[in-house]
C-alpha cells in the first residue's frame, strides 16, 4: 500500500489538534521528481554562513586533552564537544540534557573513543582534529539489528578521509554543505555538492570522500547493518600503513621514497584547504566517464516541496525516485505542536528514526502484551521493529521533525485508523 499519513479519519480514532495550516492550492506529491537525482549544472549550493554558535568552554576544555580533567557541564550554556585543539562545535540536532550529564561522552579526554551504555540515544562520541562523530549501533541498542547510525560534524574545509566499508551508507545532510566524491566498480566517477536536507548513498565497497564547504557540515549516516561501527571502515591511510612500501611502490608505479612521509596513524577526520568553488576543477573523468545520472549517488531532497497533511508535512525519498539506494526508503516528517504521526506499523521493514528537531513521545506495542512509552528529543534515535505498532506525538511547542528510515525498496506503512475505517462493521451478541 502507498504510504498514507495523517488520514482524515473519524475524530474519535485520531484526535489531531494543533495549528493546521491551510492546504496549498496544489499540494506537492509525497515523492519528488527524478530531476533531483545527481549533479545538475544549474544547481546552486549555498554553503550558508558559518554557524555563529554562542557557547562557553570550561578551562578544562581548553587544557591539554591528555590531562583528562573532569568536565562539569551542568551549568555550562550550550556545551560543546571540544577538548584542547580537538573536536569542533555542534550546530545540529542534540539532546542538551543528556550532553550535560554525560560530559565524558560529549567531550572525551582522548581522541576517538566510543562509549557504550544502555541508553536509546545516539551515543558514544569520538572527537578528532577537525570534527567529531557519535554513533548508535547494536552495542548500545541491541534491538536495532538491521540499521546503525552515525552523526558526524566536519569543521569548515574538514575532510572525512577517503574510505569504504562493507555496509551500504545512506546519508541526510543536517547542517551546512559538503562536496562528496566516489568511484564505482566500472571506474566511473562522481562528484557533487550537497546541502542541508539533501541525501547521498554509497553502495557497499564503493570508495568515497567528503569535504566540508566553508560553513562546515553535519550529516547523519545510516548503515544497513546494526553491527556497523565507524572503527571498521577501510581508510586510505590504513591501507598504506598495512601494505609493504615496496608493494605500494610496485602497485602505484612510483619510487618507494614516495612513501617516506606516510602518516603513522589513521587520518579519519582532518583539516583541509578550501575546495575549489568551481566543482568542475574536481571533476576527474577517465575513459569510463561519469556515473550516469540515474545511478547517481546524490538526491537533492532539500529542493523537494513537502506534501502537506492535517498535522504537519512529509517528504518521501525511496528507490522510486533515488534508485541507487535500492533498499533505503525514508520519510522526513514534520509534526506541528499538538499533532501526531498516527498509529501505524511498517509491514516490510524495521524502522530506524532520528529526531532532528523538537521533542516527541512514542509508544511501541509488541504483541502480545508488551508496550513501552519513550520520550525523545532532537539528537535521539528510536527503533521500531517490523510490524510493531507505534505513533509519535509532538510534546513540545515547536515543530517536531524526524526522519524514518526503512530497509525496503518502497516506503510503506499501514495505519490503524485507515485499516479500521476500511473494515466492514460487525455487531456482537452479548452473552
Ligand atoms: C546550521 O546551524 C546553525 C547553528 O545552529 C544555524 O544557525 C544554521 O541556520 C544551520 N544551517 C542550516 C543550513 O541548517
Ligand atoms: C563532469 O564532466 C562530465 C563530462 O565529462 C559532465 O557530464 C558532468 O556534468 C561534469 N560535472 C560533474 C560535476 O559531474
Ligand atoms: C533489504 O533489507 C532487508 C532487511 O535488512 C533484507 O532482509 C533484504 O534482503 C534487503 N533487500 C535487498 C534487495 O537487499
Tab-separated table of C-alpha atoms and ligand atoms in Angstrom:
chain	number	residue	atom	x	y	z
A	1	UNK	CA	0.000	0.000	0.000
A	2	UNK	CA	1.143	3.515	-0.720
A	3	UNK	CA	2.229	5.475	2.324
A	4	UNK	CA	-0.578	7.389	3.959
A	5	UNK	CA	-0.042	9.996	6.614
A	6	UNK	CA	-2.473	11.664	8.982
A	7	UNK	CA	-5.507	10.478	7.046
A	8	UNK	CA	-8.736	12.313	7.659
A	9	UNK	CA	-10.339	9.764	9.958
A	10	UNK	CA	-13.206	9.533	12.379
A	11	UNK	CA	-12.188	12.008	15.047
A	12	UNK	CA	-12.767	9.511	17.809
A	13	UNK	CA	-9.933	7.464	16.348
A	14	UNK	CA	-7.415	10.164	15.717
A	15	UNK	CA	-7.750	13.436	17.565
A	16	UNK	CA	-5.498	15.706	15.544
A	17	UNK	CA	-5.130	19.017	17.257
A	18	UNK	CA	-2.728	21.897	16.917
A	19	UNK	CA	-2.217	24.514	14.277
A	20	UNK	CA	-3.364	23.158	10.957
A	21	UNK	CA	-2.054	25.171	8.015
A	22	UNK	CA	-4.392	25.918	5.129
A	23	UNK	CA	-3.527	23.386	2.405
A	24	UNK	CA	-1.808	24.849	-0.607
A	25	UNK	CA	-3.804	25.164	-3.815
A	26	UNK	CA	-1.782	22.302	-5.265
A	27	UNK	CA	-0.340	20.023	-2.631
A	28	UNK	CA	3.022	18.591	-3.791
A	29	UNK	CA	3.082	14.788	-4.059
A	30	UNK	CA	4.705	12.595	-1.377
A	31	UNK	CA	7.652	11.864	-3.665
A	32	UNK	CA	9.832	14.228	-5.681
A	33	UNK	CA	10.993	14.065	-9.263
A	34	UNK	CA	13.956	12.256	-10.788
A	35	UNK	CA	15.310	15.673	-11.763
A	36	UNK	CA	16.565	15.871	-8.168
A	37	UNK	CA	18.958	12.941	-8.677
A	38	UNK	CA	22.639	13.739	-9.175
A	39	UNK	CA	24.628	16.778	-10.215
A	40	UNK	CA	22.954	19.391	-12.346
A	41	UNK	CA	24.933	22.235	-13.972
A	42	UNK	CA	22.181	24.646	-12.903
A	43	UNK	CA	22.313	23.574	-9.260
A	44	UNK	CA	23.342	26.253	-6.823
A	45	UNK	CA	24.506	25.037	-3.438
A	46	UNK	CA	24.662	27.792	-0.864
A	47	UNK	CA	27.161	26.699	1.802
A	48	UNK	CA	25.428	29.144	4.123
A	49	UNK	CA	27.077	31.285	6.761
A	50	UNK	CA	29.465	29.651	9.191
A	51	UNK	CA	27.317	28.837	12.230
A	52	UNK	CA	27.697	31.531	14.859
A	53	UNK	CA	27.482	29.337	17.929
A	54	UNK	CA	27.260	31.119	21.277
A	55	UNK	CA	28.885	28.906	23.847
A	56	UNK	CA	31.353	28.913	26.676
A	57	UNK	CA	34.165	26.448	27.257
A	58	UNK	CA	35.344	25.333	30.678
A	59	UNK	CA	39.064	25.953	31.410
A	60	UNK	CA	39.481	22.163	31.478
A	61	UNK	CA	38.180	22.032	27.902
A	62	UNK	CA	40.923	24.272	26.577
A	63	UNK	CA	43.617	22.450	28.582
A	64	UNK	CA	45.702	19.576	27.189
A	65	UNK	CA	43.203	16.744	26.498
A	66	UNK	CA	45.710	14.206	27.864
A	67	UNK	CA	45.162	15.637	31.363
A	68	UNK	CA	41.670	14.202	31.133
A	69	UNK	CA	40.190	16.671	33.607
A	70	UNK	CA	36.573	16.091	34.529
A	71	UNK	CA	34.152	18.490	32.842
A	72	UNK	CA	31.269	19.698	34.978
A	73	UNK	CA	28.907	20.821	32.223
A	74	UNK	CA	25.755	21.077	34.342
A	75	UNK	CA	25.878	24.877	34.464
A	76	UNK	CA	27.548	25.476	31.103
A	77	UNK	CA	25.357	27.046	28.474
A	78	UNK	CA	25.390	25.195	25.155
A	79	UNK	CA	28.248	22.751	25.986
A	80	UNK	CA	30.404	21.806	23.005
A	81	UNK	CA	32.327	18.623	22.027
A	82	UNK	CA	35.706	20.342	22.263
A	83	UNK	CA	38.880	19.268	24.151
A	84	UNK	CA	42.109	21.197	23.606
A	85	UNK	CA	42.606	21.527	19.873
A	86	UNK	CA	40.399	18.522	19.062
A	87	UNK	CA	36.708	18.300	18.302
A	88	UNK	CA	34.518	21.034	16.920
A	89	UNK	CA	31.293	22.885	17.511
A	90	UNK	CA	27.888	21.232	17.307
A	91	UNK	CA	25.350	23.188	15.250
A	92	UNK	CA	22.913	20.349	14.745
A	93	UNK	CA	20.321	18.205	16.489
A	94	UNK	CA	21.336	17.332	20.025
A	95	UNK	CA	19.957	16.402	23.387
A	96	UNK	CA	21.362	19.086	25.735
A	97	UNK	CA	20.015	17.345	28.838
A	98	UNK	CA	21.854	14.184	28.001
A	99	UNK	CA	25.045	16.008	26.959
A	100	UNK	CA	25.183	17.940	30.250
A	101	UNK	CA	25.049	14.895	32.486
A	102	UNK	CA	27.401	12.856	30.294
A	103	UNK	CA	30.301	15.257	29.844
A	104	UNK	CA	32.761	12.446	29.320
A	105	UNK	CA	30.735	11.302	26.325
A	106	UNK	CA	30.305	14.772	24.876
A	107	UNK	CA	33.987	15.701	25.117
A	108	UNK	CA	36.083	12.622	25.854
A	109	UNK	CA	39.619	13.267	27.061
A	110	UNK	CA	41.461	11.248	24.438
A	111	UNK	CA	40.894	11.046	20.719
A	112	UNK	CA	38.132	8.927	19.334
A	113	UNK	CA	36.670	6.639	21.864
A	114	UNK	CA	33.265	5.130	21.685
A	115	UNK	CA	31.310	4.930	24.891
A	116	UNK	CA	28.599	2.423	25.363
A	117	UNK	CA	25.659	2.163	27.669
A	118	UNK	CA	22.081	1.083	27.611
A	119	UNK	CA	20.669	4.445	26.532
A	120	UNK	CA	18.494	4.626	23.477
A	121	UNK	CA	20.218	7.745	22.260
A	122	UNK	CA	22.838	8.225	19.628
A	123	UNK	CA	25.723	7.964	21.994
A	124	UNK	CA	29.402	7.353	22.096
A	125	UNK	CA	31.260	10.288	20.698
A	126	UNK	CA	34.748	10.461	19.298
A	127	UNK	CA	36.419	13.771	18.668
A	128	UNK	CA	39.100	14.326	16.108
A	129	UNK	CA	41.191	17.211	14.875
A	130	UNK	CA	38.555	18.798	12.615
A	131	UNK	CA	35.230	17.475	13.808
A	132	UNK	CA	33.545	14.702	15.737
A	133	UNK	CA	31.258	11.696	15.314
A	134	UNK	CA	28.784	9.895	17.548
A	135	UNK	CA	27.390	6.515	16.689
A	136	UNK	CA	24.476	4.256	17.568
A	137	UNK	CA	24.687	0.533	16.869
A	138	UNK	CA	23.744	-2.809	18.464
A	139	UNK	CA	26.295	-2.223	21.223
A	140	UNK	CA	24.043	0.499	22.638
A	141	UNK	CA	20.655	-0.614	21.246
A	142	UNK	CA	20.683	-4.404	20.979
A	143	UNK	CA	17.203	-4.428	19.399
A	144	UNK	CA	18.416	-2.356	16.452
A	145	UNK	CA	19.794	-5.215	14.372
A	146	UNK	CA	19.092	-4.028	10.811
A	147	UNK	CA	20.449	-0.477	10.857
A	148	UNK	CA	23.038	1.634	12.682
A	149	UNK	CA	23.671	5.368	12.567
A	150	UNK	CA	26.403	7.963	12.867
A	151	UNK	CA	26.038	11.731	13.326
A	152	UNK	CA	29.198	13.460	12.062
A	153	UNK	CA	30.474	17.036	12.029
A	154	UNK	CA	33.284	18.311	9.804
A	155	UNK	CA	34.544	21.796	10.601
A	156	UNK	CA	34.845	24.234	7.625
A	157	UNK	CA	37.003	22.619	4.879
A	158	UNK	CA	37.472	19.483	7.039
A	159	UNK	CA	37.679	16.054	5.411
A	160	UNK	CA	36.325	12.643	6.218
A	161	UNK	CA	39.234	10.600	4.900
A	162	UNK	CA	38.986	8.531	1.676
A	163	UNK	CA	37.459	5.206	2.731
A	164	UNK	CA	34.988	2.422	2.027
A	165	UNK	CA	33.053	-0.124	4.098
A	166	UNK	CA	31.205	-3.419	3.877
A	167	UNK	CA	27.815	-1.864	4.685
A	168	UNK	CA	25.795	0.429	2.424
A	169	UNK	CA	25.736	4.088	3.551
A	170	UNK	CA	22.692	6.357	3.290
A	171	UNK	CA	23.033	9.956	4.433
A	172	UNK	CA	20.932	13.007	5.200
A	173	UNK	CA	22.777	16.338	5.441
A	174	UNK	CA	21.670	18.067	8.675
A	175	UNK	CA	23.534	21.383	8.549
A	176	UNK	CA	25.862	23.234	6.201
A	177	UNK	CA	27.106	21.632	2.997
A	178	UNK	CA	29.870	19.468	1.595
A	179	UNK	CA	31.416	18.065	-1.564
A	180	UNK	CA	31.143	14.291	-1.983
A	181	UNK	CA	33.147	12.168	-4.383
A	182	UNK	CA	33.292	8.476	-5.338
A	183	UNK	CA	34.475	5.991	-7.966
A	184	UNK	CA	32.407	2.899	-8.760
A	185	UNK	CA	33.389	-0.623	-9.857
A	186	UNK	CA	33.252	0.412	-13.532
A	187	UNK	CA	35.798	3.170	-12.942
A	188	UNK	CA	33.091	5.788	-13.446
A	189	UNK	CA	33.442	8.895	-11.298
A	190	UNK	CA	31.068	11.041	-9.291
A	191	UNK	CA	31.351	14.438	-7.643
A	192	UNK	CA	28.570	16.676	-6.337
A	193	UNK	CA	27.846	19.306	-3.713
A	194	UNK	CA	25.043	18.654	-1.232
A	195	UNK	CA	23.453	20.906	1.352
A	196	UNK	CA	21.237	20.631	4.448
A	197	UNK	CA	18.212	18.465	3.582
A	198	UNK	CA	19.908	16.566	0.712
A	199	UNK	CA	20.710	12.839	0.593
A	200	UNK	CA	23.581	10.709	-0.590
A	201	UNK	CA	24.114	6.964	-0.866
A	202	UNK	CA	27.284	4.907	-1.302
A	203	UNK	CA	26.903	1.195	-2.118
A	204	UNK	CA	28.991	-1.350	-0.190
A	205	UNK	CA	32.674	-1.233	-1.137
A	206	UNK	CA	32.453	1.963	-3.198
A	207	UNK	CA	35.305	4.240	-2.021
A	208	UNK	CA	34.348	7.805	-1.282
A	209	UNK	CA	35.369	11.012	0.477
A	210	UNK	CA	33.599	14.004	1.956
A	211	UNK	CA	34.878	17.563	2.356
A	212	UNK	CA	33.029	20.307	4.210
A	213	UNK	CA	32.500	23.572	2.326
A	214	UNK	CA	33.070	26.929	4.045
A	215	UNK	CA	30.279	26.692	6.651
A	216	UNK	CA	31.275	23.179	7.713
A	217	UNK	CA	28.815	20.291	7.581
A	218	UNK	CA	26.921	17.954	9.892
A	219	UNK	CA	25.340	14.821	8.458
A	220	UNK	CA	23.528	11.707	9.564
A	221	UNK	CA	24.707	8.347	8.203
A	222	UNK	CA	22.525	5.237	8.281
A	223	UNK	CA	24.056	1.821	7.555
A	224	UNK	CA	22.197	-1.360	6.576
A	225	UNK	CA	23.787	-3.358	9.395
A	226	UNK	CA	23.038	-2.888	13.095
A	227	UNK	CA	26.563	-4.089	13.928
A	228	UNK	CA	28.236	-1.401	11.814
A	229	UNK	CA	30.997	0.530	13.582
A	230	UNK	CA	32.936	3.568	12.409
A	231	UNK	CA	36.016	1.735	13.665
A	232	UNK	CA	35.620	-0.873	10.936
A	233	UNK	CA	35.844	1.362	7.907
A	234	UNK	CA	38.668	0.827	5.429
A	235	UNK	CA	40.695	4.044	5.448
A	236	UNK	CA	43.125	5.022	2.701
A	237	UNK	CA	45.761	5.843	5.372
A	238	UNK	CA	45.420	2.367	6.885
A	239	UNK	CA	45.679	0.560	3.539
A	240	UNK	CA	49.017	2.349	3.161
A	241	UNK	CA	50.083	1.570	6.739
A	242	UNK	CA	49.282	-2.122	6.396
A	243	UNK	CA	50.868	-2.772	2.988
A	244	UNK	CA	54.623	-3.175	2.461
A	245	UNK	CA	56.027	0.041	0.932
A	246	UNK	CA	57.794	-1.990	-1.760
A	247	UNK	CA	54.416	-3.401	-2.801
A	248	UNK	CA	52.790	0.054	-2.765
A	249	UNK	CA	55.621	1.317	-4.994
A	250	UNK	CA	55.141	-1.553	-7.445
A	251	UNK	CA	51.355	-1.215	-7.401
A	252	UNK	CA	51.234	2.541	-7.977
A	253	UNK	CA	54.288	2.654	-10.259
A	254	UNK	CA	56.300	5.098	-8.138
A	255	UNK	CA	59.596	5.013	-6.273
A	256	UNK	CA	59.496	3.691	-2.709
A	257	UNK	CA	60.785	7.095	-1.491
A	258	UNK	CA	57.332	8.495	-2.349
A	259	UNK	CA	56.091	6.853	0.868
A	260	UNK	CA	58.635	8.219	3.338
A	261	UNK	CA	56.224	10.739	4.879
A	262	UNK	CA	53.202	8.490	5.375
A	263	UNK	CA	51.157	9.429	8.454
A	264	UNK	CA	51.856	6.902	11.214
A	265	UNK	CA	48.207	6.684	12.202
A	266	UNK	CA	44.822	6.964	10.521
A	267	UNK	CA	43.674	10.445	9.492
A	268	UNK	CA	39.891	9.832	9.797
A	269	UNK	CA	38.731	13.462	10.196
A	270	UNK	CA	41.266	16.176	9.427
A	271	UNK	CA	41.515	19.796	8.309
A	272	UNK	CA	41.950	20.850	4.702
A	273	UNK	CA	42.343	23.797	2.382
A	274	UNK	CA	39.147	25.188	0.805
A	275	UNK	CA	37.671	23.096	-2.017
A	276	UNK	CA	37.747	24.950	-5.366
A	277	UNK	CA	34.486	26.906	-5.747
A	278	UNK	CA	34.122	25.583	-9.299
A	279	UNK	CA	33.221	21.914	-8.926
A	280	UNK	CA	34.438	21.227	-12.495
A	281	UNK	CA	38.010	21.665	-11.172
A	282	UNK	CA	37.428	18.457	-9.216
A	283	UNK	CA	35.571	16.600	-11.955
A	284	UNK	CA	38.072	13.833	-12.686
A	285	UNK	CA	36.901	11.920	-15.722
A	286	UNK	CA	38.514	8.786	-17.135
A	287	UNK	CA	37.680	6.916	-20.347
A	288	UNK	CA	34.978	5.159	-18.265
A	289	UNK	CA	33.166	8.511	-17.924
A	290	UNK	CA	30.969	9.743	-15.107
A	291	UNK	CA	28.348	7.718	-13.261
A	292	UNK	CA	25.091	8.033	-15.249
A	293	UNK	CA	22.719	10.494	-13.645
A	294	UNK	CA	20.011	7.882	-12.940
A	295	UNK	CA	22.567	5.865	-10.921
A	296	UNK	CA	23.972	8.938	-9.221
A	297	UNK	CA	24.891	8.930	-5.524
A	298	UNK	CA	23.134	12.198	-4.587
A	299	UNK	CA	19.491	13.227	-4.293
A	300	UNK	CA	18.614	16.888	-3.716
A	301	UNK	CA	15.777	16.287	-1.297
A	302	UNK	CA	16.131	19.862	0.032
A	303	UNK	CA	14.572	21.021	-3.227
A	304	UNK	CA	11.576	18.672	-2.971
A	305	UNK	CA	8.494	20.528	-1.702
A	306	UNK	CA	6.825	18.852	1.279
A	307	UNK	CA	3.412	17.188	0.980
A	308	UNK	CA	1.099	18.848	3.467
A	309	UNK	CA	-1.256	16.918	5.710
A	310	UNK	CA	-3.552	17.801	8.592
A	311	UNK	CA	-0.975	17.695	11.415
A	312	UNK	CA	2.209	18.540	9.527
A	313	UNK	CA	4.033	17.625	6.338
A	314	UNK	CA	6.073	14.806	4.828
A	315	UNK	CA	8.667	14.177	2.132
A	316	UNK	CA	9.341	10.635	0.949
A	317	UNK	CA	12.570	9.548	-0.718
A	318	UNK	CA	12.808	5.906	-1.722
A	319	UNK	CA	14.152	3.928	-4.702
A	320	UNK	CA	11.137	5.083	-6.759
A	321	UNK	CA	12.977	8.405	-7.088
A	322	UNK	CA	16.515	7.640	-5.780
A	323	UNK	CA	17.219	4.283	-7.461
A	324	UNK	CA	20.834	3.642	-6.405
A	325	UNK	CA	19.739	3.499	-2.736
A	326	UNK	CA	17.892	0.312	-3.650
A	327	UNK	CA	16.996	-0.821	-0.108
A	328	UNK	CA	16.651	2.525	1.696
A	329	UNK	CA	13.256	4.177	2.000
A	330	UNK	CA	12.822	7.257	4.121
A	331	UNK	CA	10.285	9.840	5.168
A	332	UNK	CA	11.128	13.239	6.635
A	333	UNK	CA	8.152	14.026	8.834
A	334	UNK	CA	7.221	17.389	10.376
A	335	UNK	CA	4.534	17.320	13.083
A	336	UNK	CA	3.103	20.627	14.277
A	337	UNK	CA	2.686	21.280	18.022
A	338	UNK	CA	-0.221	19.218	19.348
A	339	UNK	CA	-0.214	16.944	16.296
A	340	UNK	CA	0.916	13.368	15.940
A	341	UNK	CA	2.163	10.816	13.444
A	342	UNK	CA	-0.763	8.424	13.580
A	343	UNK	CA	-0.652	4.867	14.969
A	344	UNK	CA	0.896	2.691	12.267
A	345	UNK	CA	3.408	-0.025	11.503
A	346	UNK	CA	5.689	-0.918	8.638
A	347	UNK	CA	4.900	-4.355	7.194
A	348	UNK	CA	8.155	-4.764	5.256
A	349	UNK	CA	10.901	-3.396	7.495
A	350	UNK	CA	12.149	-2.302	10.895
A	351	UNK	CA	12.212	1.478	11.292
A	352	UNK	CA	15.275	3.472	12.409
A	353	UNK	CA	14.327	7.004	13.378
A	354	UNK	CA	16.446	10.047	14.194
A	355	UNK	CA	14.960	13.139	15.810
A	356	UNK	CA	16.119	16.283	14.020
A	357	UNK	CA	14.183	18.968	15.904
A	358	UNK	CA	11.767	19.341	18.829
A	359	UNK	CA	10.544	16.678	21.205
A	360	UNK	CA	8.163	13.752	20.910
A	361	UNK	CA	6.656	10.731	22.624
A	362	UNK	CA	6.137	7.268	21.180
A	363	UNK	CA	4.614	4.048	22.444
A	364	UNK	CA	5.889	0.861	20.870
A	365	UNK	CA	3.458	-2.056	21.122
A	366	UNK	CA	4.858	-5.563	20.654
A	367	UNK	CA	2.452	-8.483	20.585
A	368	UNK	CA	1.130	-9.974	22.673
A	369	UNK	CA	1.355	-7.874	25.821
A	370	UNK	CA	4.313	-5.555	25.939
A	371	UNK	CA	4.337	-1.848	25.366
A	372	UNK	CA	6.753	0.887	26.271
A	373	UNK	CA	6.446	4.660	26.050
A	374	UNK	CA	9.552	6.712	25.335
A	375	UNK	CA	10.270	10.442	25.254
A	376	UNK	CA	12.677	11.724	22.635
A	377	UNK	CA	14.492	14.953	21.921
A	378	UNK	CA	16.479	16.193	18.933
A	379	UNK	CA	19.581	14.027	18.535
A	380	UNK	CA	17.934	10.836	19.868
A	381	UNK	CA	17.406	7.583	17.970
A	382	UNK	CA	14.305	5.344	18.058
A	383	UNK	CA	13.932	1.842	16.665
A	384	UNK	CA	10.596	0.189	15.876
A	385	UNK	CA	10.783	-3.456	14.736
A	386	UNK	CA	8.873	-4.607	11.655
A	387	UNK	CA	5.066	-4.643	12.067
A	388	UNK	CA	5.246	-3.419	15.692
A	389	UNK	CA	2.783	-0.560	16.041
A	390	UNK	CA	3.794	2.903	17.178
A	391	UNK	CA	2.873	6.592	16.966
A	392	UNK	CA	4.857	9.764	17.563
A	393	UNK	CA	3.240	12.753	19.285
A	394	UNK	CA	4.694	16.221	19.317
A	395	UNK	CA	5.045	17.010	23.046
A	396	UNK	CA	6.789	20.369	22.574
A	397	UNK	CA	5.805	23.844	21.457
A	398	UNK	CA	7.795	23.906	18.210
A	399	UNK	CA	7.576	21.680	15.144
A	400	UNK	CA	8.817	18.141	15.707
A	401	UNK	CA	10.951	16.901	12.785
A	402	UNK	CA	12.267	13.367	12.410
A	403	UNK	CA	13.449	11.004	9.696
A	404	UNK	CA	12.132	7.429	9.486
A	405	UNK	CA	14.448	5.064	7.607
A	406	UNK	CA	13.395	1.598	6.394
A	407	UNK	CA	15.247	-1.248	4.694
A	408	UNK	CA	12.799	-1.560	1.818
A	409	UNK	CA	12.519	-0.752	-1.872
A	410	UNK	CA	9.348	1.285	-1.278
A	411	UNK	CA	8.199	3.370	1.680
A	412	UNK	CA	5.033	1.726	3.019
A	413	UNK	CA	3.035	1.666	6.210
A	414	UNK	CA	-0.336	0.570	7.476
A	415	UNK	CA	-2.319	2.943	9.658
A	416	UNK	CA	-4.625	1.658	12.370
A	417	UNK	CA	-7.277	4.260	11.560
A	418	UNK	CA	-7.262	3.538	7.857
A	419	UNK	CA	-7.495	-0.199	8.453
A	420	UNK	CA	-10.459	0.130	10.830
A	421	UNK	CA	-12.243	2.688	8.667
A	422	UNK	CA	-11.927	0.296	5.701
A	423	UNK	CA	-13.152	-2.806	7.557
A	424	UNK	CA	-16.833	-3.848	7.422
A	425	UNK	CA	-18.776	-3.172	10.613
A	426	UNK	CA	-19.851	-6.126	12.766
A	427	UNK	CA	-22.197	-6.436	15.650
A	428	UNK	CA	-21.572	-8.735	18.569
A	429	UNK	CA	-24.026	-10.761	20.539
A	430	UNK	CA	-23.731	-10.152	24.242
A	431	UNK	CA	-23.799	-13.401	26.192
B	1	LIG	C1	23.230	25.298	10.957
B	1	LIG	O1	23.231	25.514	12.346
B	1	LIG	C2	23.342	26.885	12.697
B	1	LIG	C3	23.556	26.958	14.198
B	1	LIG	O2	22.554	26.221	14.867
B	1	LIG	C4	22.130	27.632	12.203
B	1	LIG	O3	22.244	28.995	12.513
B	1	LIG	C5	22.024	27.461	10.693
B	1	LIG	O4	20.853	28.039	10.220
B	1	LIG	C6	22.048	25.984	10.326
B	1	LIG	N1	22.147	25.890	8.879
B	1	LIG	C7	21.387	25.078	8.154
B	1	LIG	C8	21.627	25.116	6.679
B	1	LIG	O5	20.557	24.355	8.669
B	2	LIG	C1	31.849	16.312	-15.263
B	2	LIG	O1	32.128	16.036	-16.630
B	2	LIG	C2	31.126	15.289	-17.281
B	2	LIG	C3	31.526	15.065	-18.720
B	2	LIG	O2	32.867	14.796	-18.848
B	2	LIG	C4	29.806	16.011	-17.247
B	2	LIG	O3	28.795	15.171	-17.758
B	2	LIG	C5	29.448	16.386	-15.799
B	2	LIG	O4	28.278	17.214	-15.784
B	2	LIG	C6	30.610	17.171	-15.210
B	2	LIG	N1	30.334	17.683	-13.875
B	2	LIG	C7	30.054	16.920	-12.808
B	2	LIG	C8	30.004	17.636	-11.506
B	2	LIG	O5	29.850	15.710	-12.856
B	3	LIG	C1	16.648	-5.167	2.291
B	3	LIG	O1	16.858	-5.192	3.708
B	3	LIG	C2	16.209	-6.254	4.386
B	3	LIG	C3	16.420	-6.051	5.856
B	3	LIG	O2	17.778	-5.962	6.146
B	3	LIG	C4	16.751	-7.585	3.891
B	3	LIG	O3	16.045	-8.654	4.515
B	3	LIG	C5	16.575	-7.673	2.383
B	3	LIG	O4	17.185	-8.827	1.912
B	3	LIG	C6	17.200	-6.454	1.714
B	3	LIG	N1	16.868	-6.489	0.286
B	3	LIG	C7	17.775	-6.294	-0.643
B	3	LIG	C8	17.258	-6.327	-2.043
B	3	LIG	O5	18.950	-6.090	-0.377
